[in-house]
mmCIF file of C-alpha atoms and ligand atoms in Angstrom:
data_model
loop_
_atom_site.group_PDB
_atom_site.id
_atom_site.type_symbol
_atom_site.label_atom_id
_atom_site.label_comp_id
_atom_site.label_asym_id
_atom_site.label_seq_id
_atom_site.Cartn_x
_atom_site.Cartn_y
_atom_site.Cartn_z
ATOM 1 C CA MET Z 2 50.178 124.957 126.150
ATOM 2 C CA THR Z 3 52.441 123.302 123.577
ATOM 3 C CA HIS Z 4 55.039 120.618 124.162
ATOM 4 C CA ALA Z 5 56.776 121.304 120.856
ATOM 5 C CA VAL Z 6 60.537 121.704 121.302
ATOM 6 C CA SER Z 7 62.176 124.348 119.152
ATOM 7 C CA ALA Z 8 65.258 123.540 117.109
ATOM 8 C CA ALA Z 9 67.360 125.608 119.517
ATOM 9 C CA GLN Z 10 66.182 123.468 122.473
ATOM 10 C CA THR Z 11 66.639 120.083 120.748
ATOM 11 C CA PRO Z 12 69.377 118.204 122.607
ATOM 12 C CA ALA Z 13 72.435 117.906 120.369
ATOM 13 C CA GLN Z 14 72.857 114.449 118.836
ATOM 14 C CA PRO Z 15 76.357 113.051 119.321
ATOM 15 C CA ALA Z 16 78.262 113.409 116.050
ATOM 16 C CA PRO Z 17 79.264 110.089 114.510
ATOM 17 C CA ASP Z 18 82.859 109.292 115.501
ATOM 18 C CA SER Z 19 84.536 109.785 112.146
ATOM 19 C CA SER Z 20 87.955 108.997 113.664
ATOM 20 C CA LYS Z 21 86.967 105.305 113.544
ATOM 21 C CA ALA Z 22 85.860 105.315 109.909
ATOM 22 C CA LEU Z 23 87.343 102.493 107.844
ATOM 23 C CA TYR Z 24 88.059 104.993 105.056
ATOM 24 C CA GLY Z 25 89.139 108.463 106.150
ATOM 25 C CA GLY Z 26 89.469 107.518 109.829
ATOM 26 C CA LYS Z 27 92.472 108.424 111.976
ATOM 27 C CA GLY Z 28 93.485 104.901 113.021
ATOM 28 C CA THR Z 29 96.907 103.678 111.935
ATOM 29 C CA ARG Z 30 96.892 100.090 113.237
ATOM 30 C CA ARG Z 31 95.808 97.157 111.049
ATOM 31 C CA ILE Z 32 92.091 96.958 110.317
ATOM 32 C CA THR Z 33 90.484 93.917 111.951
ATOM 33 C CA VAL Z 34 87.209 92.042 111.570
ATOM 34 C CA ARG Z 35 85.928 93.952 114.622
ATOM 35 C CA ASP Z 36 86.424 97.262 112.792
ATOM 36 C CA ILE Z 37 84.504 95.847 109.843
ATOM 37 C CA ALA Z 38 81.618 94.677 112.044
ATOM 38 C CA ALA Z 39 81.521 98.101 113.730
ATOM 39 C CA ALA Z 40 81.315 99.813 110.328
ATOM 40 C CA LYS Z 41 78.231 97.732 109.468
ATOM 41 C CA GLU Z 42 76.647 98.822 112.748
ATOM 42 C CA ARG Z 43 77.387 102.461 111.939
ATOM 43 C CA GLY Z 44 75.933 101.983 108.448
ATOM 44 C CA GLU Z 45 79.268 103.035 106.950
ATOM 45 C CA LYS Z 46 80.198 102.090 103.398
ATOM 46 C CA TRP Z 47 83.765 101.125 102.562
ATOM 47 C CA PRO Z 48 85.991 100.448 99.552
ATOM 48 C CA MET Z 49 88.057 97.349 98.815
ATOM 49 C CA LEU Z 50 90.555 96.788 95.985
ATOM 50 C CA THR Z 51 92.610 93.855 94.846
ATOM 51 C CA ALA Z 52 96.414 93.973 94.955
ATOM 52 C CA TYR Z 53 99.024 91.453 93.861
ATOM 53 C CA ASP Z 54 102.363 93.097 94.693
ATOM 54 C CA ALA Z 55 103.960 95.133 97.463
ATOM 55 C CA MET Z 56 104.350 98.433 95.595
ATOM 56 C CA THR Z 57 100.793 98.701 94.269
ATOM 57 C CA ALA Z 58 99.502 97.598 97.678
ATOM 58 C CA SER Z 59 101.509 100.374 99.362
ATOM 59 C CA VAL Z 60 99.885 102.971 97.063
ATOM 60 C CA PHE Z 61 96.391 101.768 98.007
ATOM 61 C CA ASP Z 62 97.316 101.516 101.690
ATOM 62 C CA GLU Z 63 98.627 105.094 101.682
ATOM 63 C CA ALA Z 64 95.402 106.174 99.919
ATOM 64 C CA GLY Z 65 93.488 104.755 102.890
ATOM 65 C CA ILE Z 66 91.842 101.720 101.269
ATOM 66 C CA PRO Z 67 91.013 99.690 104.393
ATOM 67 C CA VAL Z 68 90.767 96.202 102.882
ATOM 68 C CA LEU Z 69 92.965 94.702 100.151
ATOM 69 C CA LEU Z 70 92.145 91.387 98.544
ATOM 70 C CA VAL Z 71 94.904 89.299 97.044
ATOM 71 C CA GLY Z 72 92.328 87.897 94.672
ATOM 72 C CA ASP Z 73 92.798 84.859 92.495
ATOM 73 C CA SER Z 74 91.958 87.361 89.740
ATOM 74 C CA MET Z 75 95.775 87.518 89.804
ATOM 75 C CA GLY Z 76 95.412 84.616 87.354
ATOM 76 C CA ASN Z 77 94.034 86.926 84.653
ATOM 77 C CA CYS Z 78 95.491 90.240 85.820
ATOM 78 C CA HIS Z 79 98.996 89.406 86.929
ATOM 79 C CA LEU Z 80 100.074 85.914 85.928
ATOM 80 C CA GLY Z 81 98.841 85.780 82.332
ATOM 81 C CA TYR Z 82 96.394 82.860 82.710
ATOM 82 C CA ASP Z 83 93.043 83.058 80.951
ATOM 83 C CA SER Z 84 91.007 82.430 84.127
ATOM 84 C CA THR Z 85 91.433 82.086 87.898
ATOM 85 C CA VAL Z 86 91.359 78.290 87.704
ATOM 86 C CA PRO Z 87 95.130 77.622 87.270
ATOM 87 C CA VAL Z 88 96.221 79.798 90.235
ATOM 88 C CA THR Z 89 98.084 77.703 92.822
ATOM 89 C CA LEU Z 90 98.373 78.021 96.585
ATOM 90 C CA ASP Z 91 102.125 78.612 96.176
ATOM 91 C CA GLU Z 92 101.463 81.597 93.889
ATOM 92 C CA MET Z 93 98.789 82.917 96.239
ATOM 93 C CA THR Z 94 101.061 82.557 99.264
ATOM 94 C CA MET Z 95 103.981 84.360 97.601
ATOM 95 C CA LEU Z 96 101.923 87.316 96.342
ATOM 96 C CA SER Z 97 99.891 87.600 99.562
ATOM 97 C CA ALA Z 98 103.128 87.872 101.548
ATOM 98 C CA ALA Z 99 104.265 90.673 99.208
ATOM 99 C CA VAL Z 100 101.001 92.585 99.745
ATOM 100 C CA VAL Z 101 101.269 92.176 103.522
ATOM 101 C CA ARG Z 102 104.864 93.505 103.388
ATOM 102 C CA GLY Z 103 103.730 96.511 101.340
ATOM 103 C CA THR Z 104 101.007 97.598 103.764
ATOM 104 C CA LYS Z 105 100.701 98.939 107.294
ATOM 105 C CA ARG Z 106 96.997 99.542 107.882
ATOM 106 C CA ALA Z 107 94.887 97.604 105.382
ATOM 107 C CA MET Z 108 93.439 94.232 106.281
ATOM 108 C CA VAL Z 109 94.934 91.863 103.725
ATOM 109 C CA ILE Z 110 92.712 88.978 102.626
ATOM 110 C CA GLY Z 111 94.160 86.004 100.746
ATOM 111 C CA ASP Z 112 91.951 84.106 98.301
ATOM 112 C CA LEU Z 113 91.871 80.322 98.527
ATOM 113 C CA PRO Z 114 92.583 79.174 94.954
ATOM 114 C CA PHE Z 115 90.566 76.574 93.056
ATOM 115 C CA GLY Z 116 91.406 73.097 94.313
ATOM 116 C CA SER Z 117 92.730 74.248 97.698
ATOM 117 C CA TYR Z 118 89.488 73.829 99.695
ATOM 118 C CA GLN Z 119 86.897 71.923 97.624
ATOM 119 C CA GLU Z 120 87.928 68.517 99.043
ATOM 120 C CA GLY Z 121 86.510 69.499 102.409
ATOM 121 C CA PRO Z 122 87.042 71.361 105.672
ATOM 122 C CA THR Z 123 90.371 69.709 106.518
ATOM 123 C CA GLN Z 124 91.929 70.652 103.194
ATOM 124 C CA ALA Z 125 90.514 74.177 103.555
ATOM 125 C CA LEU Z 126 92.052 74.510 107.017
ATOM 126 C CA ARG Z 127 95.441 73.299 105.778
ATOM 127 C CA SER Z 128 95.412 75.808 102.894
ATOM 128 C CA ALA Z 129 94.135 78.730 104.947
ATOM 129 C CA THR Z 130 96.663 78.033 107.692
ATOM 130 C CA ARG Z 131 99.451 78.372 105.109
ATOM 131 C CA LEU Z 132 98.170 81.773 104.023
ATOM 132 C CA VAL Z 133 97.919 82.973 107.620
ATOM 133 C CA LYS Z 134 101.267 81.576 108.810
ATOM 134 C CA GLU Z 135 103.471 82.023 105.736
ATOM 135 C CA ALA Z 136 101.957 85.132 104.151
ATOM 136 C CA GLY Z 137 100.575 86.847 107.270
ATOM 137 C CA VAL Z 138 97.094 87.575 105.891
ATOM 138 C CA GLY Z 139 94.406 88.711 108.335
ATOM 139 C CA ALA Z 140 91.646 86.681 106.695
ATOM 140 C CA VAL Z 141 90.929 84.381 103.763
ATOM 141 C CA LYS Z 142 88.216 84.349 101.118
ATOM 142 C CA LEU Z 143 86.624 81.348 99.486
ATOM 143 C CA GLU Z 144 83.864 80.819 96.956
ATOM 144 C CA GLY Z 145 80.536 79.087 97.490
ATOM 145 C CA GLY Z 146 77.482 79.420 99.708
ATOM 146 C CA GLU Z 147 75.786 76.338 101.151
ATOM 147 C CA ARG Z 148 78.371 74.125 99.453
ATOM 148 C CA SER Z 149 81.255 75.790 101.358
ATOM 149 C CA ALA Z 150 79.550 76.297 104.735
ATOM 150 C CA GLN Z 151 81.376 73.421 106.459
ATOM 151 C CA GLN Z 152 84.737 74.743 105.302
ATOM 152 C CA ILE Z 153 83.881 78.224 106.617
ATOM 153 C CA GLU Z 154 82.745 76.796 109.943
ATOM 154 C CA LEU Z 155 85.989 74.902 110.567
ATOM 155 C CA LEU Z 156 88.208 77.849 109.594
ATOM 156 C CA VAL Z 157 86.273 80.197 111.869
ATOM 157 C CA GLN Z 158 86.474 77.676 114.735
ATOM 158 C CA ALA Z 159 90.227 77.562 114.160
ATOM 159 C CA GLY Z 160 90.442 81.352 114.478
ATOM 160 C CA ILE Z 161 90.738 82.270 110.808
ATOM 161 C CA PRO Z 162 88.321 85.001 109.668
ATOM 162 C CA VAL Z 163 86.568 84.136 106.425
ATOM 163 C CA MET Z 164 85.084 86.365 103.735
ATOM 164 C CA ALA Z 165 82.611 84.327 101.670
ATOM 165 C CA HIS Z 166 81.907 84.857 97.951
ATOM 166 C CA ILE Z 167 78.569 84.013 96.327
ATOM 167 C CA GLY Z 168 76.697 84.856 93.135
ATOM 168 C CA LEU Z 169 79.084 84.595 90.194
ATOM 169 C CA THR Z 170 81.990 82.530 91.496
ATOM 170 C CA PRO Z 171 84.694 82.717 88.784
ATOM 171 C CA GLN Z 172 86.394 79.457 89.811
ATOM 172 C CA SER Z 173 83.266 77.734 88.437
ATOM 173 C CA VAL Z 174 83.675 79.334 84.992
ATOM 174 C CA ASN Z 175 83.674 75.925 83.322
ATOM 175 C CA ALA Z 176 80.406 74.942 85.021
ATOM 176 C CA PHE Z 177 78.762 78.328 84.327
ATOM 177 C CA GLY Z 178 80.013 78.343 80.714
ATOM 178 C CA GLY Z 179 81.182 81.935 81.111
ATOM 179 C CA TYR Z 180 80.467 84.774 83.547
ATOM 180 C CA PRO Z 181 76.656 85.246 83.533
ATOM 181 C CA VAL Z 182 74.690 87.360 86.025
ATOM 182 C CA GLN Z 183 73.449 85.134 88.886
ATOM 183 C CA GLY Z 184 70.261 85.147 90.953
ATOM 184 C CA ARG Z 185 67.881 86.022 88.112
ATOM 185 C CA GLY Z 186 64.458 84.379 88.435
ATOM 186 C CA GLU Z 187 62.666 83.226 91.576
ATOM 187 C CA GLU Z 188 64.449 79.914 92.063
ATOM 188 C CA ALA Z 189 67.943 81.365 91.575
ATOM 189 C CA ALA Z 190 67.118 84.299 93.873
ATOM 190 C CA GLN Z 191 65.945 81.919 96.604
ATOM 191 C CA GLN Z 192 69.178 79.909 96.257
ATOM 192 C CA LEU Z 193 71.233 83.083 96.584
ATOM 193 C CA LEU Z 194 69.346 84.030 99.754
ATOM 194 C CA ARG Z 195 69.952 80.522 101.155
ATOM 195 C CA ASP Z 196 73.660 80.839 100.280
ATOM 196 C CA ALA Z 197 73.905 84.230 101.991
ATOM 197 C CA LYS Z 198 72.266 82.919 105.165
ATOM 198 C CA ALA Z 199 74.407 79.767 105.097
ATOM 199 C CA VAL Z 200 77.732 81.643 105.001
ATOM 200 C CA GLN Z 201 76.595 84.041 107.701
ATOM 201 C CA GLY Z 202 75.408 81.096 109.809
ATOM 202 C CA ALA Z 203 78.775 79.370 109.307
ATOM 203 C CA GLY Z 204 80.549 82.422 110.742
ATOM 204 C CA ALA Z 205 81.804 84.417 107.725
ATOM 205 C CA PHE Z 206 82.560 88.034 108.682
ATOM 206 C CA ALA Z 207 81.536 89.416 105.251
ATOM 207 C CA VAL Z 208 80.287 88.154 101.919
ATOM 208 C CA VAL Z 209 81.141 89.184 98.363
ATOM 209 C CA LEU Z 210 78.114 89.366 96.037
ATOM 210 C CA GLU Z 211 79.366 89.166 92.465
ATOM 211 C CA LEU Z 212 77.181 89.884 89.419
ATOM 212 C CA VAL Z 213 73.842 89.825 91.191
ATOM 213 C CA PRO Z 214 70.786 91.976 90.323
ATOM 214 C CA ALA Z 215 70.857 95.160 92.419
ATOM 215 C CA GLU Z 216 67.407 94.502 93.953
ATOM 216 C CA LEU Z 217 68.480 91.063 95.182
ATOM 217 C CA ALA Z 218 71.763 92.410 96.568
ATOM 218 C CA THR Z 219 69.749 95.079 98.424
ATOM 219 C CA GLU Z 220 67.574 92.367 99.960
ATOM 220 C CA VAL Z 221 70.617 90.322 101.030
ATOM 221 C CA THR Z 222 72.239 93.429 102.536
ATOM 222 C CA ARG Z 223 69.043 94.166 104.480
ATOM 223 C CA ILE Z 224 68.638 90.697 105.968
ATOM 224 C CA LEU Z 225 72.276 89.958 106.871
ATOM 225 C CA HIS Z 226 74.066 91.353 109.901
ATOM 226 C CA ILE Z 227 77.463 90.847 108.217
ATOM 227 C CA PRO Z 228 78.525 93.318 105.489
ATOM 228 C CA THR Z 229 77.973 92.603 101.815
ATOM 229 C CA VAL Z 230 80.771 93.525 99.401
ATOM 230 C CA GLY Z 231 79.378 94.172 95.946
ATOM 231 C CA ILE Z 232 80.975 93.750 92.548
ATOM 232 C CA GLY Z 233 78.401 94.264 89.841
ATOM 233 C CA ALA Z 234 75.723 94.091 92.557
ATOM 234 C CA GLY Z 235 74.355 97.643 92.736
ATOM 235 C CA VAL Z 236 74.862 100.533 95.100
ATOM 236 C CA GLU Z 237 73.169 99.237 98.243
ATOM 237 C CA CYS Z 238 75.898 96.819 99.316
ATOM 238 C CA ASP Z 239 77.860 97.797 102.433
ATOM 239 C CA ALA Z 240 81.142 97.811 100.520
ATOM 240 C CA GLN Z 241 82.325 97.767 96.907
ATOM 241 C CA VAL Z 242 85.289 95.902 95.478
ATOM 242 C CA LEU Z 243 86.999 96.276 92.121
ATOM 243 C CA VAL Z 244 89.934 94.500 90.531
ATOM 244 C CA TRP Z 245 92.706 97.091 90.577
ATOM 245 C CA THR Z 246 93.797 96.685 86.973
ATOM 246 C CA ASP Z 247 90.173 97.301 85.887
ATOM 247 C CA PHE Z 248 89.498 100.398 88.006
ATOM 248 C CA ALA Z 249 92.854 101.952 87.102
ATOM 249 C CA GLY Z 250 92.509 101.388 83.352
ATOM 250 C CA MET Z 251 95.443 98.990 83.189
ATOM 251 C CA THR Z 252 93.487 96.026 81.800
ATOM 252 C CA GLY Z 253 93.721 95.656 78.029
ATOM 253 C CA GLY Z 254 90.570 95.160 75.927
ATOM 254 C CA ARG Z 255 87.007 95.248 77.195
ATOM 255 C CA VAL Z 256 86.214 95.511 80.898
ATOM 256 C CA PRO Z 257 82.898 94.384 82.428
ATOM 257 C CA ARG Z 258 80.003 96.888 82.360
ATOM 258 C CA PHE Z 259 80.023 97.312 86.156
ATOM 259 C CA VAL Z 260 83.593 98.662 86.133
ATOM 260 C CA LYS Z 261 84.186 102.398 86.442
ATOM 261 C CA GLN Z 262 87.676 103.373 85.309
ATOM 262 C CA TYR Z 263 89.270 106.025 87.518
ATOM 263 C CA ALA Z 264 92.533 106.328 85.574
ATOM 264 C CA ALA Z 265 94.024 105.360 82.222
ATOM 265 C CA LEU Z 266 97.229 103.685 83.394
ATOM 266 C CA ARG Z 267 97.638 101.486 80.325
ATOM 267 C CA GLU Z 268 97.738 104.551 78.100
ATOM 268 C CA THR Z 269 99.997 106.481 80.476
ATOM 269 C CA LEU Z 270 102.463 103.632 80.863
ATOM 270 C CA GLY Z 271 102.449 102.812 77.148
ATOM 271 C CA GLY Z 272 103.114 106.504 76.398
ATOM 272 C CA ALA Z 273 105.996 106.561 78.881
ATOM 273 C CA ALA Z 274 107.507 103.419 77.332
ATOM 274 C CA LYS Z 275 107.320 104.986 73.839
ATOM 275 C CA ALA Z 276 108.861 108.264 75.037
ATOM 276 C CA PHE Z 277 111.729 106.328 76.660
ATOM 277 C CA ALA Z 278 112.271 104.247 73.508
ATOM 278 C CA GLU Z 279 112.340 107.357 71.303
ATOM 279 C CA ASP Z 280 114.848 109.066 73.628
ATOM 280 C CA VAL Z 281 117.107 106.000 73.547
ATOM 281 C CA VAL Z 282 116.892 105.610 69.755
ATOM 282 C CA GLY Z 283 117.411 109.358 69.190
ATOM 283 C CA GLY Z 284 120.255 109.678 71.727
ATOM 284 C CA ALA Z 285 118.365 112.063 74.044
ATOM 285 C CA TYR Z 286 118.658 109.671 76.966
ATOM 286 C CA PRO Z 287 120.786 109.547 79.032
ATOM 287 C CA ALA Z 288 121.377 113.310 79.121
ATOM 288 C CA PRO Z 289 124.452 114.782 80.880
ATOM 289 C CA GLU Z 290 122.571 114.989 84.212
ATOM 290 C CA HIS Z 291 121.978 111.221 84.097
ATOM 291 C CA SER Z 292 125.644 110.409 83.420
ATOM 292 C CA PHE Z 293 128.659 109.921 85.696
ATOM 293 C CA HIS Z 294 132.238 111.113 84.952
HETATM 294 O O1 KIV P 323 89.666 87.335 92.767
HETATM 295 C C1 KIV P 323 89.123 88.438 92.937
HETATM 296 O O2 KIV P 323 89.676 89.492 92.612
HETATM 297 C C2 KIV P 323 87.789 88.448 93.495
HETATM 298 C C3 KIV P 323 87.062 89.757 93.515
HETATM 299 C C4 KIV P 323 86.592 90.080 92.159
HETATM 300 C C5 KIV P 323 85.963 89.767 94.504
HETATM 301 O O3 KIV P 323 87.303 87.451 93.895
#
């Protein structure tokens, strides 16, 4: 006698509930940290993009991107600075509020700019409170592992969800002397693992891993129960984030090797500007249908 069960007799496995998916799900209310934790439990990957204004944010929200980061990359990509270091809390608050106004479903995360949390937990709480109250963000992000754990702990105790950011932390560009890959070599890898555990222990709901070897990011993703959000950190992270001007081909000049460009907006927009200029110079615009009598 055999106890083998044929395929026809195998009890049907419940299909995963795709209606709850962060990307492609049916939900219309704002995404919360609980939805993000549930996605990690389901083993679901999700996309995140930066946004710095209401209109671009509305495009990404309508496309179903579940999490939008008002990153301090706005320094380079929106405000014309040459790094993230000069970005102020006033600038972050104003642009975060615009992104919140432009979205209905995405969780909007505001970045704490350089100098707005390094003094300690009290300063971090004051800055984060501004972003939550004045801009309406659902969470904040800050850089640093062990060195920022106390700040994370106080914000979480105060009811402010925190996304941590370890590996290459661009606000430390002057200390790093550029933007080198982090976590290479045994000692650096061990520090990254300690940082990852420290931010999880302090209560962060997710952690960005920037410019970290893929194997190390895989290890961090395996040992943490909070999701990892990779940028230049390989395919095994729970989520992936890109700066919108990079992924859309809007950034001028060279983009980092980890960026995949999904559009060529700079070329398209430049072409449109030239076509408009030629029409104006040649008298083809405005045409009769654009004129009033
Ligand atoms: O500021 C930013 O856009 C970021 C992402 C690159 C993670 O920190």
